[in-house]
Short mmCIF file of C-alpha atoms and ligand atoms in Angstrom, two decimals:
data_model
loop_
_atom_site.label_atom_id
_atom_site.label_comp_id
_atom_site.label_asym_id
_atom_site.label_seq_id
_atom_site.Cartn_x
_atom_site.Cartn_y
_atom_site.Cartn_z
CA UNK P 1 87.31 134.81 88.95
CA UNK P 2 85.48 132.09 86.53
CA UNK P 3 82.81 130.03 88.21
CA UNK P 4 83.84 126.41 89.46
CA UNK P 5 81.41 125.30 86.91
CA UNK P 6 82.33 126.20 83.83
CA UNK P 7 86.34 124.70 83.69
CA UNK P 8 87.08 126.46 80.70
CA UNK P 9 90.34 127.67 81.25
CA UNK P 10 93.60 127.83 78.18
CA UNK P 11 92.73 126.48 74.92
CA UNK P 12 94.05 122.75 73.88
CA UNK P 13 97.53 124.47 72.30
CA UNK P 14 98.58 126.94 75.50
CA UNK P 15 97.84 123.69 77.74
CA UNK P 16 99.33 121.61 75.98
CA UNK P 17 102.40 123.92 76.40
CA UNK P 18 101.99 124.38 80.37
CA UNK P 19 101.20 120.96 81.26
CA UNK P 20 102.57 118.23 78.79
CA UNK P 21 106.41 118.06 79.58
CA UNK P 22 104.89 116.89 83.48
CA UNK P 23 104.19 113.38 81.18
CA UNK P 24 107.28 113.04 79.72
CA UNK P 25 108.82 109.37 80.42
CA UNK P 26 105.59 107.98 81.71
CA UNK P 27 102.40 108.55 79.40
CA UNK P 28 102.97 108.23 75.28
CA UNK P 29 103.01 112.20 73.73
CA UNK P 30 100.42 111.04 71.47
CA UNK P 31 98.16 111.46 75.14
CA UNK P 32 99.22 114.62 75.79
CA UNK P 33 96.70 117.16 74.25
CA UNK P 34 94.25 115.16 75.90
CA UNK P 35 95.26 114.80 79.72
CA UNK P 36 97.13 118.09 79.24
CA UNK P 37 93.29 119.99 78.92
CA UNK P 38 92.40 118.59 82.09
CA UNK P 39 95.40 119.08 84.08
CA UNK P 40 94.79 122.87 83.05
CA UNK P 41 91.27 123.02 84.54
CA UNK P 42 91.74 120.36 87.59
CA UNK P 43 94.98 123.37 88.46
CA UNK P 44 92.76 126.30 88.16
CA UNK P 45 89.99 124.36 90.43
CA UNK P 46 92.84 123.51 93.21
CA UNK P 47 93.60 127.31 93.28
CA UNK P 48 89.61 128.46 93.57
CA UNK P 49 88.81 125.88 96.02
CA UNK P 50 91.77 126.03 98.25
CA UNK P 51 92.45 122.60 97.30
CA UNK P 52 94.85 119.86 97.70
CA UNK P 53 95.83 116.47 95.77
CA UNK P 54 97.14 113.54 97.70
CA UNK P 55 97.80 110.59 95.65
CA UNK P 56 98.84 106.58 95.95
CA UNK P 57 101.43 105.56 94.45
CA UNK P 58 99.15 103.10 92.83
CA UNK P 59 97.44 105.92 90.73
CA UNK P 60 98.25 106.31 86.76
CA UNK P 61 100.98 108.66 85.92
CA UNK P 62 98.68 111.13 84.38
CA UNK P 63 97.54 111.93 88.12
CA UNK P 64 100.43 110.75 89.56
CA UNK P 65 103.08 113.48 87.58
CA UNK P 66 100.42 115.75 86.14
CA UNK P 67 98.26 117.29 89.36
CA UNK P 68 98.77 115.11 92.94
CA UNK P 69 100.80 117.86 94.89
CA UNK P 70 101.60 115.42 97.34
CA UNK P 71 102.10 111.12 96.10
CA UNK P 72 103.19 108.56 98.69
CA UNK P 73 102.30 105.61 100.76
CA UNK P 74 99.51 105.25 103.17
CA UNK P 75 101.66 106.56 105.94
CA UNK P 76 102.94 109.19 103.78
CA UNK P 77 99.30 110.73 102.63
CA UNK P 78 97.85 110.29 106.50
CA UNK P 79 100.86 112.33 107.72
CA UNK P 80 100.13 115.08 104.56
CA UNK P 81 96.57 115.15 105.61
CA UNK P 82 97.77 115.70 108.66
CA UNK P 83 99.82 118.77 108.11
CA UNK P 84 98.04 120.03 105.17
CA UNK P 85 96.56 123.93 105.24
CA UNK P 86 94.01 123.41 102.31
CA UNK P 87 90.69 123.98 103.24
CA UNK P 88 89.56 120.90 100.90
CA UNK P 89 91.32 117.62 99.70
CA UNK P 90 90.59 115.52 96.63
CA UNK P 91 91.96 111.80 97.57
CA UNK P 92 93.32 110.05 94.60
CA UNK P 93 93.35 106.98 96.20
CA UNK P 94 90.74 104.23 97.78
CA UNK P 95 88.13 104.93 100.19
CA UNK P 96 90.07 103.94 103.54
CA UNK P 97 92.61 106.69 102.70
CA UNK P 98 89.74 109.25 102.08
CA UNK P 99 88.45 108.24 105.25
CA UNK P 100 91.52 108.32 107.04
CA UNK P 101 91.89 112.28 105.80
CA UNK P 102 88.86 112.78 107.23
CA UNK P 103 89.16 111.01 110.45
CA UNK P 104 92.43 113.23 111.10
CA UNK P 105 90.75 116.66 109.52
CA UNK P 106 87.28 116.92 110.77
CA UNK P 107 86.69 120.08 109.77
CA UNK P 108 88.01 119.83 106.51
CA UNK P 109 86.18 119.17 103.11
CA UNK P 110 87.31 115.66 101.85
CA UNK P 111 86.42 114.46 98.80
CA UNK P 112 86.91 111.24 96.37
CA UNK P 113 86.32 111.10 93.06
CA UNK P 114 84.39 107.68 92.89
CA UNK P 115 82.71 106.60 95.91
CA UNK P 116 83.09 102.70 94.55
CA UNK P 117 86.90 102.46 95.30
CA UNK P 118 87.10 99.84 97.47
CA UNK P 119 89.65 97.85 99.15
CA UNK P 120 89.20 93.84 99.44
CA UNK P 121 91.50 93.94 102.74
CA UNK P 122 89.05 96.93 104.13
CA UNK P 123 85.85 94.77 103.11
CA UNK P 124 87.58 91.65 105.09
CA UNK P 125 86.07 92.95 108.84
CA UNK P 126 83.89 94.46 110.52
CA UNK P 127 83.94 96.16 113.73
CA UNK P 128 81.33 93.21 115.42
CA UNK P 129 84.57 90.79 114.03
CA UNK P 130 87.34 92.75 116.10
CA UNK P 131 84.51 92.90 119.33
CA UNK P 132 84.26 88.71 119.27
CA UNK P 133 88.59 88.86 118.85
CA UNK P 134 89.11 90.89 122.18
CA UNK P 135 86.54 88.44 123.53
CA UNK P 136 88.89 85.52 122.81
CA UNK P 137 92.25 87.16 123.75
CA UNK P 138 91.19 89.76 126.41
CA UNK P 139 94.36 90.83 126.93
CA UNK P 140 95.93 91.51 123.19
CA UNK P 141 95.74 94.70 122.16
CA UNK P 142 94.32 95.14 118.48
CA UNK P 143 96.40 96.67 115.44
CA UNK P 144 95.06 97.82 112.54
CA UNK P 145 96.27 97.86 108.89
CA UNK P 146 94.98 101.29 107.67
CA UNK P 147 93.75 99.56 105.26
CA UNK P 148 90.38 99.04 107.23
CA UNK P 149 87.12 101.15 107.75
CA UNK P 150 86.64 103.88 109.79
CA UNK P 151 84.82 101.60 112.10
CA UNK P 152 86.94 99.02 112.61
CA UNK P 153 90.13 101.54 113.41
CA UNK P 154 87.65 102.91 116.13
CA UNK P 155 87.35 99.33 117.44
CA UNK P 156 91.29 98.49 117.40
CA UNK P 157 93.72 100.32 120.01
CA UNK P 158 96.08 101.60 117.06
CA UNK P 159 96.48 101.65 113.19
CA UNK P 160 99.60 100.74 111.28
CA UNK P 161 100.46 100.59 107.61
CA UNK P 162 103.30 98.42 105.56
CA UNK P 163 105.56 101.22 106.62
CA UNK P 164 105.32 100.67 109.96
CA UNK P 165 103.82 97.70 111.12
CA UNK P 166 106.59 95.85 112.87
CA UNK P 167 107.40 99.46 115.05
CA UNK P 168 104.27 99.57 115.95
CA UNK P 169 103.62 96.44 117.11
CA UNK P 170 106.63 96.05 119.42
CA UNK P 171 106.14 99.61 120.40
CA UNK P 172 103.02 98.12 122.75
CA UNK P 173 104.90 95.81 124.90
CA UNK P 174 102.68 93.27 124.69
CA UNK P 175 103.39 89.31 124.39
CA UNK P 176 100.36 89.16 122.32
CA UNK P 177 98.81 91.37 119.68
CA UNK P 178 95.96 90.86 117.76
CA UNK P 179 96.64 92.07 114.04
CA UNK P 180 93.90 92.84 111.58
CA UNK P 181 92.63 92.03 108.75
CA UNK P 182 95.88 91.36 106.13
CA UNK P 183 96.80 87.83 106.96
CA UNK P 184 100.04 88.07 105.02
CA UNK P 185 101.70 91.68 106.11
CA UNK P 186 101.06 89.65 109.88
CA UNK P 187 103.15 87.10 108.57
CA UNK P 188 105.74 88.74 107.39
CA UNK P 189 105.83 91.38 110.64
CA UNK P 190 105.67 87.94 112.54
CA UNK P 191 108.84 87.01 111.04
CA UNK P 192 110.69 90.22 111.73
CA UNK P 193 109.75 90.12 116.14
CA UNK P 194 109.18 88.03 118.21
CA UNK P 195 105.50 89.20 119.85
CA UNK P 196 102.97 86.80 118.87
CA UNK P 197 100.26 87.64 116.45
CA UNK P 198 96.73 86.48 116.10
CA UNK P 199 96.04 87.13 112.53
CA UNK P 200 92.81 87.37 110.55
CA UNK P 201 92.61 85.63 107.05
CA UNK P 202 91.88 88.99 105.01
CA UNK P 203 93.52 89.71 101.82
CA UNK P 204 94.41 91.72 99.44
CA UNK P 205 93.09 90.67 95.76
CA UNK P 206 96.18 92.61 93.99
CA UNK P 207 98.91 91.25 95.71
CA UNK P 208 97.57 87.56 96.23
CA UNK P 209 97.73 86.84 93.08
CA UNK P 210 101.84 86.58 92.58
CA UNK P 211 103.59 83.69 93.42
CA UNK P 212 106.85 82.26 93.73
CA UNK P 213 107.21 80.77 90.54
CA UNK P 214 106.69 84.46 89.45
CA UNK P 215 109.98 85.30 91.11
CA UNK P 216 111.93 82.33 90.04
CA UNK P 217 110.89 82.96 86.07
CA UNK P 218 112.14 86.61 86.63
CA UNK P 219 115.32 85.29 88.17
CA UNK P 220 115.71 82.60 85.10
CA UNK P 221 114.86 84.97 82.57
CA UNK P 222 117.76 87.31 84.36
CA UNK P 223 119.81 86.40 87.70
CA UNK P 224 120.89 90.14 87.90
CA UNK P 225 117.08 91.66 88.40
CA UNK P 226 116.22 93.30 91.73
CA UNK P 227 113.16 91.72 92.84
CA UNK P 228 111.10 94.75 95.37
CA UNK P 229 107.79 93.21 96.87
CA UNK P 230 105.48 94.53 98.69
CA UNK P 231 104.16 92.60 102.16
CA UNK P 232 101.06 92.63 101.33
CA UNK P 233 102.38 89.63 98.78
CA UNK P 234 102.27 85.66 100.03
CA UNK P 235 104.83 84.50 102.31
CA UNK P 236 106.36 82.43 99.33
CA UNK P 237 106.70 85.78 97.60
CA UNK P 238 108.48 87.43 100.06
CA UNK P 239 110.70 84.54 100.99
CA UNK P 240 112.11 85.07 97.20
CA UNK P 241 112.59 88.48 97.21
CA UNK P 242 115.39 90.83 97.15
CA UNK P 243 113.96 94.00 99.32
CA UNK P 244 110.30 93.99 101.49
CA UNK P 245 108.86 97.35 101.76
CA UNK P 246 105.94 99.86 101.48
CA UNK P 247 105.50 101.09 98.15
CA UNK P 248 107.53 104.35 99.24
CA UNK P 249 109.85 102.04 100.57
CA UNK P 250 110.34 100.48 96.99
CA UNK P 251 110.57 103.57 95.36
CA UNK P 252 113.35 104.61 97.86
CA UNK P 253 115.07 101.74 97.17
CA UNK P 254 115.35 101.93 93.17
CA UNK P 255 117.06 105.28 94.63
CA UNK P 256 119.71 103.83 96.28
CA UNK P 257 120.44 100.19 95.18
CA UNK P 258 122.09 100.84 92.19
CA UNK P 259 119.90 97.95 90.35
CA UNK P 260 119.90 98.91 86.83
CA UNK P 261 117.12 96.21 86.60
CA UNK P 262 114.01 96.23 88.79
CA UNK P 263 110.87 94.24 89.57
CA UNK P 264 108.90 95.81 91.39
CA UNK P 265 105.79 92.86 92.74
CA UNK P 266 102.89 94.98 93.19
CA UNK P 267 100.14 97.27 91.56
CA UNK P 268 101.22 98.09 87.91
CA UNK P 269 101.17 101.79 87.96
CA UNK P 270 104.39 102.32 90.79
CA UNK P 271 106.67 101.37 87.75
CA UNK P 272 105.48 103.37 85.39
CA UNK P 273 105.53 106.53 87.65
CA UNK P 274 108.94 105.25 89.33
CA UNK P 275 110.66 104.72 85.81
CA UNK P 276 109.87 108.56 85.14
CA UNK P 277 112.28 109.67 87.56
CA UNK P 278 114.70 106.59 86.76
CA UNK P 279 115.55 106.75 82.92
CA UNK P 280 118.63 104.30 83.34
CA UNK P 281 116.80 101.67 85.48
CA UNK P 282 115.64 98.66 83.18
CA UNK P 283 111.98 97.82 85.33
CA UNK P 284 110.72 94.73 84.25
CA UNK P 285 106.35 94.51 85.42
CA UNK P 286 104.81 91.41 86.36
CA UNK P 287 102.57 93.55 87.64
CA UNK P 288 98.76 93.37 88.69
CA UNK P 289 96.18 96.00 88.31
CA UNK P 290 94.45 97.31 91.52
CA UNK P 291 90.58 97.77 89.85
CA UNK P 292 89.63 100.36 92.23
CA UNK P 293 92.72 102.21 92.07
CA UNK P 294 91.91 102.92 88.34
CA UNK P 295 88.70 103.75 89.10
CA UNK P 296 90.28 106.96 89.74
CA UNK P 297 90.83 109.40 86.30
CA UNK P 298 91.68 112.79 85.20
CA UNK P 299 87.71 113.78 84.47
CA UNK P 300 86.48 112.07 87.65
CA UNK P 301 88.93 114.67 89.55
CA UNK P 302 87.97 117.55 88.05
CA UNK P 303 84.41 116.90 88.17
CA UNK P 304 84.85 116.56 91.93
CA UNK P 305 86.27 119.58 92.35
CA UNK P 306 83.82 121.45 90.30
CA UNK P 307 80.60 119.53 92.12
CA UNK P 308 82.67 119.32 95.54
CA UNK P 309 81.55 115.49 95.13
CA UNK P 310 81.59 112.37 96.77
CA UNK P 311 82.43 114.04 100.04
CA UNK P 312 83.36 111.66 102.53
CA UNK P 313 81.49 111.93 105.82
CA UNK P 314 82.50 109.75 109.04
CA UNK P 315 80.64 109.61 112.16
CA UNK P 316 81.94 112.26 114.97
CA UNK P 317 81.76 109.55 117.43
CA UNK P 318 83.67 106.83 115.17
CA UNK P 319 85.70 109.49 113.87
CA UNK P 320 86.73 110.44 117.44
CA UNK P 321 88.36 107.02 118.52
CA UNK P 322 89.62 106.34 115.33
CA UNK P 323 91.64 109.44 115.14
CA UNK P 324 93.02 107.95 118.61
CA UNK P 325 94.17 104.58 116.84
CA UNK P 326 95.32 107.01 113.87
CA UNK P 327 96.88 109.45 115.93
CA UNK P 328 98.94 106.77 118.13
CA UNK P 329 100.48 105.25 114.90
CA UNK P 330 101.66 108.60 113.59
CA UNK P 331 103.07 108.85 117.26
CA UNK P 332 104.79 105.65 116.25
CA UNK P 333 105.28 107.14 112.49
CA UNK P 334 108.08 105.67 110.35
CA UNK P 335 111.31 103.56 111.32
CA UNK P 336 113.52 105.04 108.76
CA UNK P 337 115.88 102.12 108.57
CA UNK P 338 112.94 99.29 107.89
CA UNK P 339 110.03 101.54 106.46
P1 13P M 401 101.31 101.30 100.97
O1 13P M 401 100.94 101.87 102.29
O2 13P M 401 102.58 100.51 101.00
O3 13P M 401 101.34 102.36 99.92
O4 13P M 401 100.20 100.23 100.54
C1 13P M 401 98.86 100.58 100.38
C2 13P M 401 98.16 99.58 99.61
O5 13P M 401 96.97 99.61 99.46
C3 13P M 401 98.94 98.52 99.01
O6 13P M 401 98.14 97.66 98.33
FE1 SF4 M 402 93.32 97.31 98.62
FE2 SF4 M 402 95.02 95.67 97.39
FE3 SF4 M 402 93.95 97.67 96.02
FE4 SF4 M 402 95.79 98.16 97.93
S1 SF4 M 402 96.10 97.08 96.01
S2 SF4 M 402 93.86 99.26 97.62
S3 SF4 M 402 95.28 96.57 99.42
S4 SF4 M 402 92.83 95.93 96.90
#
């Protein structure tokens, strides 16, 4: 077997040959020979190391067709992390999800390839932030979006994502909740039950940034579109669109809608990867870029695999309540019809 270390593997024609057709309908052939060399080494590294690839939907097709064995939503890569047998996993993703792999599979090597991607909805609290909330409403229980550190789903009484936020919140019984930190995916599960929420005024920078006169100059411009947002959008947003849903969510819907004309309101890489599998769907992108989703690349991954680096340690004692939090969501896992 060839060291880790030295990722020489096929030459630039014979990977070419294995590994470009992955790209076709998402990434220009002129990029081929280039990602196409280190999809051929970032392979042979998964196979030495006994590693896996779990990937956001957010990432760029290159990762997202060419080596992720496993691409989803939040929910989706917790519940893979979950089940997975590898002994290591490279998250192609932001930190929280590392963390969240880790948090379910302590004894597991998890690794990121750039320690700096953040989330602005996980930087929004702090676990002294949810301690002074349960001293104002004693008697809420807290949710947390995933999208949150490790310490701050220790400090809450269960997760959630986009996928399952509303099922999880009426699946505590409680009049009251306290729901942390997105202020506008508490909205919109406010709108859908009728438990109250106390909400926290945390955001996320992508998906702030649309608005409704986004929507309407989509609709102008073409009354037939099928407008897909994600929650994590303003209320306004929302209000306009066609379809409200995780980013799996949207992708399952472009499935089964029939659109032949999409918008999808949300990171700009989920219709690039989407339209791969969708040749006869029209997507139109007023799309954002999430900065430290793209912070993740083809030579970041494989250099993580051959340096087994940034590996993502929690604390066993934070780890150990969080996984309850984590744990009681995927007990709660995904309502099929709403997800
Ligand atoms: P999903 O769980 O819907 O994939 O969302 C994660 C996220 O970070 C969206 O910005
Ligand atoms: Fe965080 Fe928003 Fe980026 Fe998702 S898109 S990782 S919520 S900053």
């Amino acid at each position: 077997m060839s060291s880790p270390a030295s990722p020489e593997s096929l030459t630039a024609e014979a990977a070419l040959a294995a590994f470009g057709e992955r790209l076709r309908g998402a990434v220009p052939e002129i990029e081929w020979p280039i990602h196409a060399r280190y999809i051929a080494d970032i392979e042979r590294l998964k196979r030495q190391r006994n590693a896996v690839i779990l990937a956001h939907n957010y990432q760029t097709p290159e990762i997202y067709l060419g080596v992720a064995d496993y691409v989803g939503d939040s929910l989706g890569l917790a519940q893979e992390a979950a089940r997975t047998d590898a002994e290591v996993i490279v998250q192609c993703g932001v930190h929280f999800m590392a963390e969240t792999s880790k948090i379910l599979c302590p004894d597991k090597t998890v690794l990121i390839p750039d320690l700096e991607a953040g989330c602005s909805l996980a930087a929004s609290i702090t676990a002294a932030d949810v301690a002074l909330l349960r001293e104002r409403w004693p008697d809420a229980p807290v949710v947390t979006y995933v999208n949150t550190t490790a310490e701050v789903k220790a400090a809450s009484d269960i997760c959630c994502t986009s996928a399952n936020a509303v099922a999880v919140v009426e699946s505590l019984g409680a009049k009251r909740v306290i729901f942390l930190p997105d202020e506008y995916l508490g909205r919109w599960v406010a709108s859908q039950t009728s438990v109250e929420l106390v909400l926290w005024k945390g955001h996320c920078e992508v998906h702030e940034r649309f608005g409704a006169d986004d929507i309407r100059a989509l609709r102008a411009a073409d009354p037939a579109v099928r407008v897909l947002a994600h929650p994590e959008c303003p209320p306004e947003v929302l209000a306009e669109a066609d379809f409200v849903g995780s980013t799996a969510a949207m992708i399952r819907d472009v499935g089964v809608s029939g659109a032949r004309k999409v918008a999808m309101i949300t990171e700009c890489s989920m219709s690039d990867n989407v339209a791969a599998a969708h040749p006869g769907v029209d997507f139109v992108r007023p799309c954002n870029l999430c900065p430290h989703m793209k912070r993740i690349s083809l030579p970041k991954i494989r250099r993580s695999l051959v340096e087994l680096r940034h590996e993502v340690h929690v604390a066993p004692e934070v780890a150990a309540r969080a996984r309850r939090a984590v744990e009681r969501m995927l007990a709660v896992a995904r309502p099929a019809a709403r997800a």
